Protein backbone atom coordinates (compact mmCIF):
# COMPACT_ATOMS: atom_id res chain seq x y z
CA UNK A 1 0.00 0.00 0.00
CA UNK A 2 2.77 2.46 -0.88
CA UNK A 3 1.38 5.96 -1.06
CA UNK A 4 -1.71 4.92 0.88
CA UNK A 5 -3.20 7.00 3.68
CA UNK A 6 -4.55 6.07 7.10
CA UNK A 7 -7.47 7.89 8.65
CA UNK A 8 -8.77 8.21 12.20
CA UNK A 9 -12.10 9.26 13.69
CA UNK A 10 -15.08 8.23 15.76
CA UNK A 11 -13.49 9.61 18.94
CA UNK A 12 -15.65 8.53 21.90
CA UNK A 13 -15.31 7.95 25.63
CA UNK A 14 -16.88 6.97 28.93
CA UNK A 15 -15.86 8.40 32.28
CA UNK A 16 -16.16 6.51 35.54
CA UNK A 17 -19.73 6.76 36.81
CA UNK A 18 -18.81 8.01 40.30
CA UNK A 19 -17.73 11.63 40.71
CA UNK A 20 -15.93 13.17 43.69
CA UNK A 21 -14.28 16.41 44.73
CA UNK A 22 -10.49 16.36 44.93
CA UNK A 23 -10.59 17.34 48.61
CA UNK A 24 -12.50 14.12 49.35
CA UNK A 25 -9.72 11.88 48.02
CA UNK A 26 -8.73 9.67 50.94
CA UNK A 27 -4.99 9.77 50.34
CA UNK A 28 -4.79 13.59 50.59
CA UNK A 29 -7.81 14.75 52.61
CA UNK A 30 -5.71 15.02 55.77
CA UNK A 31 -3.16 17.23 53.98
CA UNK A 32 -4.81 20.61 53.26
CA UNK A 33 -1.63 22.09 51.75
CA UNK A 34 -1.48 19.30 49.17
CA UNK A 35 -5.18 19.74 48.38
CA UNK A 36 -4.59 23.46 47.92
CA UNK A 37 -1.64 22.88 45.57
CA UNK A 38 -3.65 20.48 43.41
CA UNK A 39 -6.62 22.82 43.21
CA UNK A 40 -4.39 25.77 42.32
CA UNK A 41 -2.95 23.58 39.54
CA UNK A 42 -6.39 23.15 38.01
CA UNK A 43 -7.76 19.97 39.60
CA UNK A 44 -11.26 19.96 41.02
CA UNK A 45 -13.08 16.64 40.36
CA UNK A 46 -12.15 13.04 39.64
CA UNK A 47 -14.01 9.90 38.53
CA UNK A 48 -14.01 6.31 39.70
CA UNK A 49 -15.80 3.24 38.41
CA UNK A 50 -17.07 -0.01 39.86
CA UNK A 51 -17.04 -1.50 36.38
CA UNK A 52 -14.27 -3.68 35.01
CA UNK A 53 -11.95 -2.05 32.50
CA UNK A 54 -13.58 -4.11 29.73
CA UNK A 55 -17.08 -3.01 30.73
CA UNK A 56 -15.98 0.62 30.74
CA UNK A 57 -14.34 0.13 27.35
CA UNK A 58 -17.54 -1.42 26.01
CA UNK A 59 -19.53 1.71 26.83
CA UNK A 60 -17.03 3.80 24.91
CA UNK A 61 -17.05 1.67 21.77
CA UNK A 62 -20.86 1.56 21.73
CA UNK A 63 -20.73 5.34 21.33
CA UNK A 64 -18.07 5.05 18.63
CA UNK A 65 -20.13 2.73 16.44
CA UNK A 66 -23.02 5.18 16.59
CA UNK A 67 -20.71 7.75 14.92
CA UNK A 68 -18.99 5.77 12.16
CA UNK A 69 -20.37 4.06 9.09
CA UNK A 70 -18.36 0.87 9.63
CA UNK A 71 -19.98 -2.16 11.25
CA UNK A 72 -18.31 -3.99 14.18
CA UNK A 73 -17.98 -7.19 12.12
CA UNK A 74 -15.85 -5.25 9.61
CA UNK A 75 -13.20 -4.50 12.24
CA UNK A 76 -10.04 -6.50 11.48
CA UNK A 77 -8.22 -5.90 14.76
CA UNK A 78 -8.72 -4.27 18.14
CA UNK A 79 -5.80 -2.74 20.01
CA UNK A 80 -6.13 -2.39 23.79
CA UNK A 81 -3.94 0.45 25.07
CA UNK A 82 -4.03 -0.05 28.82
CA UNK A 83 -2.03 -0.67 31.97
CA UNK A 84 -5.03 -2.28 33.67
CA UNK A 85 -5.33 -5.55 31.76
CA UNK A 86 -3.12 -8.56 32.34
CA UNK A 87 -3.30 -12.31 32.39
CA UNK A 88 -3.25 -12.39 36.19
CA UNK A 89 -5.40 -9.45 37.21
CA UNK A 90 -8.23 -8.60 34.84
CA UNK A 91 -8.27 -10.86 31.83
CA UNK A 92 -8.69 -14.46 30.80
CA UNK A 93 -9.27 -15.61 27.25
CA UNK A 94 -12.92 -16.29 28.12
CA UNK A 95 -13.51 -12.72 29.31
CA UNK A 96 -11.85 -11.43 26.15
CA UNK A 97 -13.98 -13.69 23.94
CA UNK A 98 -17.14 -12.56 25.74
CA UNK A 99 -16.16 -8.93 25.20
CA UNK A 100 -15.44 -9.35 21.49
CA UNK A 101 -18.61 -11.31 20.82
CA UNK A 102 -20.83 -9.03 22.89
CA UNK A 103 -19.74 -6.04 20.81
CA UNK A 104 -19.92 -7.74 17.42
CA UNK A 105 -16.14 -7.84 16.98
CA UNK A 106 -16.28 -11.39 15.64
CA UNK A 107 -13.37 -10.95 13.22
CA UNK A 108 -11.16 -8.61 15.25
CA UNK A 109 -7.71 -9.87 16.15
CA UNK A 110 -6.84 -8.68 19.70
CA UNK A 111 -3.59 -6.76 20.16
CA UNK A 112 -2.03 -4.92 23.11
CA UNK A 113 -0.11 -1.75 24.00
CA UNK A 114 0.76 -1.46 27.66
CA UNK A 115 4.38 -0.60 28.43
CA UNK A 116 4.16 3.18 27.97
CA UNK A 117 1.68 3.70 30.83
CA UNK A 118 0.07 7.14 30.45
CA UNK A 119 1.73 7.30 27.04
CA UNK A 120 0.07 4.09 25.80
CA UNK A 121 -2.01 5.86 23.15
CA UNK A 122 0.76 6.73 20.73
CA UNK A 123 2.41 3.27 20.48
CA UNK A 124 -1.05 1.81 19.86
CA UNK A 125 -1.72 4.54 17.31
CA UNK A 126 1.51 3.74 15.49
CA UNK A 127 0.91 0.00 15.63
CA UNK A 128 -2.50 0.40 14.02
CA UNK A 129 -1.16 2.90 11.50
CA UNK A 130 1.59 0.53 10.37
CA UNK A 131 -0.73 -2.48 10.16
CA UNK A 132 -3.03 -0.55 7.83
CA UNK A 133 -0.17 0.82 5.73
CA UNK A 134 1.13 -2.72 5.31
CA UNK A 135 -2.20 -3.84 3.86
CA UNK A 136 -2.69 -6.43 6.60
CA UNK A 137 -5.83 -4.74 7.99
CA UNK A 138 -8.32 -2.15 6.76
CA UNK A 139 -10.15 -1.16 9.95
CA UNK A 140 -8.68 -1.18 13.47
CA UNK A 141 -10.51 -0.28 16.66
CA UNK A 142 -8.26 1.37 19.23
CA UNK A 143 -9.38 1.26 22.88
CA UNK A 144 -7.62 3.26 25.59
CA UNK A 145 -8.88 2.35 29.07
CA UNK A 146 -7.62 2.31 32.64
CA UNK A 147 -8.91 1.74 36.14
CA UNK A 148 -6.61 3.32 38.72
CA UNK A 149 -5.24 0.79 41.20
CA UNK A 150 -5.98 1.80 44.77
CA UNK A 151 -2.68 0.16 45.69
CA UNK A 152 -0.76 2.91 43.89
CA UNK A 153 -3.16 5.80 44.57
CA UNK A 154 -4.55 8.52 42.31
CA UNK A 155 -1.93 11.22 42.79
CA UNK A 156 0.91 11.26 40.26
CA UNK A 157 3.91 12.82 42.02
CA UNK A 158 4.89 15.55 42.49
CA UNK A 159 1.27 16.79 42.37
CA UNK A 160 1.40 16.22 38.61
CA UNK A 161 -2.13 14.84 38.28
CA UNK A 162 -5.20 13.38 39.94
CA UNK A 163 -6.16 10.11 38.28
CA UNK A 164 -9.61 9.12 37.03
CA UNK A 165 -11.09 5.90 35.68
CA UNK A 166 -12.13 6.17 32.04
CA UNK A 167 -12.15 4.55 28.62
CA UNK A 168 -11.86 6.11 25.18
CA UNK A 169 -11.82 4.78 21.65
CA UNK A 170 -11.19 5.73 18.05
CA UNK A 171 -11.17 4.03 14.67
CA UNK A 172 -8.18 3.76 12.33
CA UNK A 173 -9.20 2.99 8.78
CA UNK A 174 -8.47 3.08 5.05
CA UNK A 175 -11.76 4.95 4.71
CA UNK A 176 -11.29 8.75 4.53
CA UNK A 177 -14.90 9.27 5.63
CA UNK A 178 -13.92 8.55 9.25
CA UNK A 179 -12.63 12.13 9.39
CA UNK A 180 -8.90 12.82 9.86
CA UNK A 181 -5.81 11.83 7.93
CA UNK A 182 -2.83 10.77 10.02
CA UNK A 183 0.19 12.65 8.67
CA UNK A 184 2.97 11.19 10.80
CA UNK A 185 3.75 9.51 14.14
CA UNK A 186 6.98 9.56 16.14
CA UNK A 187 8.21 8.23 19.47
CA UNK A 188 11.10 9.01 21.82
CA UNK A 189 12.44 7.31 24.94
CA UNK A 190 14.91 8.07 27.74
CA UNK A 191 15.12 5.11 30.10
CA UNK A 192 17.42 6.98 32.49
CA UNK A 193 14.68 9.56 33.05
CA UNK A 194 12.43 6.83 34.41
CA UNK A 195 14.77 6.48 37.38
CA UNK A 196 14.56 10.13 38.40
CA UNK A 197 12.42 10.79 41.46
CA UNK A 198 10.41 13.95 40.63
CA UNK A 199 10.04 14.74 44.33
CA UNK A 200 13.81 14.65 44.94
CA UNK A 201 15.36 15.43 41.59
CA UNK A 202 12.85 17.75 40.00
CA UNK A 203 15.26 19.78 37.79
CA UNK A 204 16.69 16.70 36.04
CA UNK A 205 13.20 15.21 35.70
CA UNK A 206 11.81 18.39 34.14
CA UNK A 207 14.76 18.66 31.74
CA UNK A 208 14.31 15.04 30.59
CA UNK A 209 10.58 15.56 29.97
CA UNK A 210 11.21 18.85 28.19
CA UNK A 211 13.85 17.30 25.94
CA UNK A 212 11.56 14.36 25.17
CA UNK A 213 8.54 16.50 24.30
CA UNK A 214 10.55 18.94 22.18
CA UNK A 215 12.38 16.15 20.35
CA UNK A 216 9.36 14.04 19.47
CA UNK A 217 7.16 16.98 18.45
CA UNK A 218 9.88 18.46 16.25
CA UNK A 219 10.38 15.09 14.52
CA UNK A 220 6.71 15.04 13.57
CA UNK A 221 6.63 18.66 12.44
CA UNK A 222 9.79 18.30 10.36
CA UNK A 223 8.62 15.01 8.79
CA UNK A 224 5.36 16.61 7.72
CA UNK A 225 7.00 19.87 6.61
CA UNK A 226 4.72 21.65 9.06
CA UNK A 227 5.96 24.77 10.83
CA UNK A 228 4.83 24.82 14.45
CA UNK A 229 2.68 27.88 13.76
CA UNK A 230 0.56 25.81 11.35
CA UNK A 231 -0.69 23.75 14.31
CA UNK A 232 -4.19 24.93 15.21
CA UNK A 233 -4.78 22.75 18.30
CA UNK A 234 -2.65 20.71 20.71
CA UNK A 235 -4.04 17.69 22.54
CA UNK A 236 -2.06 16.11 25.36
CA UNK A 237 -2.42 14.31 28.68
CA UNK A 238 -4.27 16.16 31.43
CA UNK A 239 -1.36 16.85 33.73
CA UNK A 240 -1.48 20.00 35.83
CA UNK A 241 -2.07 23.29 34.03
CA UNK A 242 1.50 24.48 34.46
CA UNK A 243 2.89 21.33 32.84
CA UNK A 244 0.53 21.46 29.87
CA UNK A 245 1.29 25.13 29.26
CA UNK A 246 5.02 24.39 29.43
CA UNK A 247 4.68 21.98 26.49
CA UNK A 248 3.36 24.79 24.32
CA UNK A 249 6.13 27.15 25.43
CA UNK A 250 8.71 24.52 24.43
CA UNK A 251 7.27 24.46 20.92
CA UNK A 252 6.77 28.22 20.62
CA UNK A 253 2.98 27.86 20.48
CA UNK A 254 0.42 30.24 21.93
CA UNK A 255 -1.47 28.91 24.93
CA UNK A 256 -4.84 29.52 23.29
CA UNK A 257 -4.14 26.41 21.18
CA UNK A 258 -4.93 24.09 24.08
CA UNK A 259 -8.11 23.68 26.14
CA UNK A 260 -7.40 22.80 29.77
CA UNK A 261 -11.02 22.66 31.01
CA UNK A 262 -11.05 18.86 31.35
CA UNK A 263 -8.33 19.07 34.00
CA UNK A 264 -10.85 20.51 36.45
CA UNK A 265 -13.71 18.39 35.10
CA UNK A 266 -12.18 14.96 35.71
CA UNK A 267 -8.42 15.27 36.10
CA UNK A 268 -6.14 12.79 34.37
CA UNK A 269 -7.66 9.71 32.72
CA UNK A 270 -4.32 8.09 31.93
CA UNK A 271 -3.62 7.41 28.26
CA UNK A 272 -7.28 8.14 27.40
CA UNK A 273 -6.94 11.91 27.93
CA UNK A 274 -6.05 12.77 24.33
CA UNK A 275 -8.97 10.92 22.75
CA UNK A 276 -11.36 12.41 25.31
CA UNK A 277 -10.10 15.94 24.70
CA UNK A 278 -10.38 15.55 20.93
CA UNK A 279 -13.92 14.18 21.27
CA UNK A 280 -15.03 17.12 23.41
CA UNK A 281 -13.40 19.63 21.08
CA UNK A 282 -15.12 18.19 18.01
CA UNK A 283 -18.49 18.17 19.75
CA UNK A 284 -18.17 21.83 20.68
CA UNK A 285 -16.48 23.38 17.65
CA UNK A 286 -17.05 23.49 13.93
CA UNK A 287 -14.35 21.62 12.07
CA UNK A 288 -12.42 23.51 9.39
CA UNK A 289 -10.55 21.96 6.47
CA UNK A 290 -7.35 23.82 7.34
CA UNK A 291 -7.07 22.59 10.93
CA UNK A 292 -3.99 20.71 12.06
CA UNK A 293 -3.99 18.83 15.38
CA UNK A 294 -0.76 17.98 17.17
CA UNK A 295 -1.15 15.03 19.55
CA UNK A 296 1.44 14.75 22.34
CA UNK A 297 1.51 11.75 24.66
CA UNK A 298 3.74 11.61 27.72
CA UNK A 299 4.55 8.54 29.77
CA UNK A 300 7.06 8.33 32.65
CA UNK A 301 10.07 8.16 30.33
CA UNK A 302 8.63 7.91 26.82
CA UNK A 303 6.90 10.39 24.57
CA UNK A 304 4.93 10.25 21.34
CA UNK A 305 3.52 12.69 18.82
CA UNK A 306 1.29 12.61 15.77
CA UNK A 307 -0.19 15.14 13.41
CA UNK A 308 -3.74 14.64 12.14
CA UNK A 309 -5.65 16.81 9.69
CA UNK A 310 -9.32 16.80 8.64
CA UNK A 311 -10.02 15.20 5.29
CA UNK A 312 -10.76 18.13 3.01
CA UNK A 313 -14.29 18.40 1.69
CA UNK A 314 -14.22 18.37 -2.14
CA UNK A 315 -15.10 21.73 -3.63
CA UNK A 316 -18.47 21.82 -5.36
CA UNK A 317 -18.24 22.24 -9.12
CA UNK A 318 -20.01 25.24 -10.57
XYZ file of C-alpha atoms in Angstrom:
318
model
C 0.000 0.000 0.000
C 2.770 2.459 -0.883
C 1.376 5.960 -1.058
C -1.707 4.920 0.882
C -3.200 6.996 3.678
C -4.546 6.073 7.097
C -7.471 7.891 8.650
C -8.772 8.212 12.200
C -12.101 9.265 13.687
C -15.077 8.235 15.758
C -13.492 9.606 18.944
C -15.651 8.531 21.905
C -15.307 7.954 25.631
C -16.885 6.968 28.926
C -15.856 8.403 32.284
C -16.156 6.515 35.536
C -19.726 6.765 36.806
C -18.811 8.005 40.303
C -17.733 11.631 40.713
C -15.935 13.167 43.691
C -14.277 16.414 44.733
C -10.489 16.357 44.934
C -10.587 17.336 48.613
C -12.498 14.117 49.348
C -9.721 11.882 48.021
C -8.732 9.673 50.936
C -4.985 9.774 50.341
C -4.792 13.593 50.586
C -7.811 14.752 52.614
C -5.708 15.024 55.767
C -3.161 17.234 53.977
C -4.810 20.606 53.264
C -1.634 22.086 51.749
C -1.485 19.298 49.173
C -5.183 19.740 48.381
C -4.591 23.456 47.923
C -1.638 22.876 45.569
C -3.650 20.477 43.414
C -6.619 22.817 43.214
C -4.395 25.767 42.317
C -2.951 23.580 39.544
C -6.393 23.152 38.006
C -7.761 19.973 39.601
C -11.261 19.959 41.016
C -13.078 16.639 40.358
C -12.154 13.040 39.636
C -14.007 9.905 38.530
C -14.012 6.310 39.699
C -15.803 3.237 38.411
C -17.067 -0.007 39.860
C -17.038 -1.503 36.380
C -14.274 -3.676 35.005
C -11.946 -2.053 32.501
C -13.584 -4.108 29.727
C -17.084 -3.011 30.727
C -15.981 0.619 30.739
C -14.342 0.130 27.348
C -17.538 -1.416 26.012
C -19.532 1.712 26.830
C -17.031 3.805 24.906
C -17.053 1.670 21.767
C -20.862 1.556 21.731
C -20.733 5.335 21.331
C -18.072 5.047 18.631
C -20.134 2.729 16.438
C -23.015 5.184 16.586
C -20.711 7.747 14.922
C -18.985 5.768 12.159
C -20.370 4.056 9.087
C -18.359 0.874 9.631
C -19.979 -2.165 11.248
C -18.311 -3.985 14.177
C -17.979 -7.185 12.118
C -15.850 -5.254 9.609
C -13.202 -4.503 12.244
C -10.043 -6.502 11.475
C -8.222 -5.902 14.763
C -8.717 -4.273 18.142
C -5.799 -2.741 20.014
C -6.133 -2.386 23.790
C -3.939 0.451 25.068
C -4.025 -0.054 28.819
C -2.026 -0.668 31.972
C -5.027 -2.284 33.667
C -5.326 -5.552 31.758
C -3.121 -8.557 32.337
C -3.299 -12.312 32.389
C -3.249 -12.394 36.185
C -5.397 -9.454 37.211
C -8.229 -8.604 34.840
C -8.268 -10.863 31.831
C -8.686 -14.461 30.802
C -9.272 -15.605 27.251
C -12.922 -16.292 28.121
C -13.506 -12.715 29.310
C -11.848 -11.434 26.148
C -13.984 -13.692 23.942
C -17.136 -12.558 25.736
C -16.158 -8.931 25.204
C -15.437 -9.347 21.495
C -18.610 -11.314 20.817
C -20.828 -9.027 22.890
C -19.742 -6.039 20.809
C -19.919 -7.740 17.416
C -16.142 -7.836 16.978
C -16.278 -11.385 15.643
C -13.369 -10.952 13.224
C -11.157 -8.606 15.251
C -7.712 -9.870 16.148
C -6.837 -8.682 19.695
C -3.591 -6.758 20.164
C -2.030 -4.924 23.108
C -0.109 -1.752 23.997
C 0.763 -1.457 27.663
C 4.378 -0.599 28.434
C 4.160 3.177 27.973
C 1.681 3.697 30.831
C 0.069 7.144 30.451
C 1.730 7.296 27.043
C 0.068 4.091 25.802
C -2.009 5.857 23.153
C 0.764 6.732 20.730
C 2.411 3.266 20.478
C -1.054 1.813 19.862
C -1.723 4.540 17.308
C 1.513 3.738 15.493
C 0.906 -0.004 15.629
C -2.504 0.398 14.022
C -1.159 2.904 11.504
C 1.590 0.533 10.375
C -0.734 -2.477 10.163
C -3.027 -0.547 7.830
C -0.175 0.824 5.727
C 1.134 -2.722 5.309
C -2.198 -3.843 3.865
C -2.693 -6.430 6.600
C -5.827 -4.744 7.987
C -8.318 -2.147 6.757
C -10.151 -1.157 9.949
C -8.683 -1.184 13.465
C -10.505 -0.277 16.659
C -8.262 1.373 19.229
C -9.381 1.258 22.878
C -7.615 3.259 25.595
C -8.876 2.348 29.067
C -7.621 2.307 32.639
C -8.912 1.736 36.145
C -6.605 3.315 38.724
C -5.241 0.792 41.198
C -5.984 1.796 44.773
C -2.680 0.161 45.685
C -0.765 2.912 43.892
C -3.164 5.796 44.565
C -4.554 8.515 42.315
C -1.930 11.216 42.793
C 0.914 11.262 40.265
C 3.914 12.815 42.019
C 4.891 15.552 42.490
C 1.269 16.787 42.371
C 1.399 16.215 38.608
C -2.125 14.841 38.276
C -5.204 13.380 39.939
C -6.158 10.111 38.276
C -9.611 9.123 37.035
C -11.089 5.898 35.685
C -12.128 6.166 32.039
C -12.146 4.547 28.618
C -11.860 6.114 25.177
C -11.818 4.776 21.646
C -11.187 5.735 18.047
C -11.169 4.030 14.667
C -8.178 3.765 12.335
C -9.202 2.985 8.779
C -8.471 3.080 5.050
C -11.765 4.951 4.710
C -11.287 8.750 4.528
C -14.895 9.272 5.626
C -13.920 8.555 9.251
C -12.627 12.128 9.392
C -8.896 12.816 9.856
C -5.812 11.829 7.928
C -2.828 10.767 10.018
C 0.190 12.647 8.675
C 2.969 11.188 10.803
C 3.748 9.513 14.143
C 6.977 9.556 16.136
C 8.212 8.232 19.472
C 11.096 9.010 21.817
C 12.441 7.314 24.941
C 14.914 8.072 27.736
C 15.117 5.110 30.104
C 17.417 6.985 32.487
C 14.679 9.563 33.054
C 12.430 6.830 34.410
C 14.774 6.483 37.382
C 14.559 10.133 38.397
C 12.416 10.786 41.458
C 10.411 13.953 40.629
C 10.036 14.743 44.329
C 13.809 14.645 44.939
C 15.360 15.429 41.588
C 12.854 17.753 40.003
C 15.257 19.779 37.785
C 16.689 16.704 36.044
C 13.200 15.210 35.701
C 11.810 18.395 34.136
C 14.764 18.660 31.735
C 14.307 15.045 30.589
C 10.584 15.558 29.967
C 11.207 18.854 28.189
C 13.849 17.299 25.936
C 11.557 14.365 25.174
C 8.540 16.500 24.296
C 10.552 18.939 22.185
C 12.381 16.150 20.351
C 9.362 14.037 19.465
C 7.159 16.980 18.445
C 9.876 18.458 16.248
C 10.377 15.089 14.517
C 6.707 15.038 13.570
C 6.631 18.661 12.441
C 9.791 18.299 10.359
C 8.625 15.014 8.795
C 5.356 16.609 7.717
C 7.004 19.868 6.606
C 4.716 21.650 9.056
C 5.965 24.770 10.829
C 4.831 24.820 14.446
C 2.682 27.876 13.759
C 0.564 25.812 11.345
C -0.693 23.750 14.308
C -4.191 24.933 15.210
C -4.782 22.752 18.305
C -2.650 20.712 20.707
C -4.044 17.694 22.545
C -2.064 16.106 25.355
C -2.416 14.313 28.684
C -4.273 16.155 31.435
C -1.364 16.854 33.727
C -1.484 20.000 35.830
C -2.069 23.289 34.031
C 1.504 24.481 34.455
C 2.893 21.325 32.844
C 0.527 21.460 29.869
C 1.295 25.125 29.262
C 5.019 24.392 29.431
C 4.682 21.976 26.487
C 3.363 24.794 24.322
C 6.126 27.148 25.428
C 8.705 24.519 24.434
C 7.266 24.464 20.918
C 6.769 28.216 20.620
C 2.982 27.858 20.481
C 0.421 30.241 21.933
C -1.472 28.913 24.925
C -4.839 29.517 23.295
C -4.137 26.412 21.185
C -4.929 24.090 24.079
C -8.111 23.683 26.139
C -7.403 22.800 29.772
C -11.017 22.659 31.010
C -11.050 18.860 31.352
C -8.332 19.072 33.997
C -10.848 20.506 36.449
C -13.710 18.391 35.100
C -12.182 14.955 35.713
C -8.417 15.268 36.100
C -6.135 12.794 34.370
C -7.658 9.707 32.718
C -4.322 8.093 31.926
C -3.624 7.412 28.261
C -7.280 8.142 27.404
C -6.942 11.914 27.925
C -6.046 12.769 24.335
C -8.971 10.922 22.747
C -11.355 12.408 25.309
C -10.099 15.936 24.699
C -10.384 15.550 20.925
C -13.921 14.176 21.274
C -15.026 17.119 23.410
C -13.398 19.629 21.080
C -15.123 18.186 18.010
C -18.492 18.172 19.745
C -18.172 21.835 20.678
C -16.475 23.380 17.646
C -17.053 23.486 13.933
C -14.346 21.623 12.074
C -12.422 23.509 9.392
C -10.548 21.961 6.473
C -7.348 23.824 7.344
C -7.065 22.587 10.930
C -3.986 20.713 12.056
C -3.992 18.829 15.377
C -0.762 17.976 17.171
C -1.153 15.030 19.546
C 1.443 14.754 22.342
C 1.508 11.746 24.663
C 3.740 11.611 27.718
C 4.549 8.543 29.774
C 7.059 8.332 32.652
C 10.074 8.161 30.329
C 8.633 7.908 26.824
C 6.897 10.387 24.570
C 4.933 10.245 21.340
C 3.525 12.686 18.822
C 1.294 12.612 15.767
C -0.195 15.143 13.408
C -3.742 14.644 12.144
C -5.650 16.811 9.695
C -9.324 16.804 8.635
C -10.023 15.197 5.290
C -10.765 18.129 3.014
C -14.286 18.405 1.688
C -14.218 18.369 -2.135
C -15.101 21.732 -3.630
C -18.474 21.820 -5.360
C -18.239 22.239 -9.120
C -20.009 25.244 -10.575
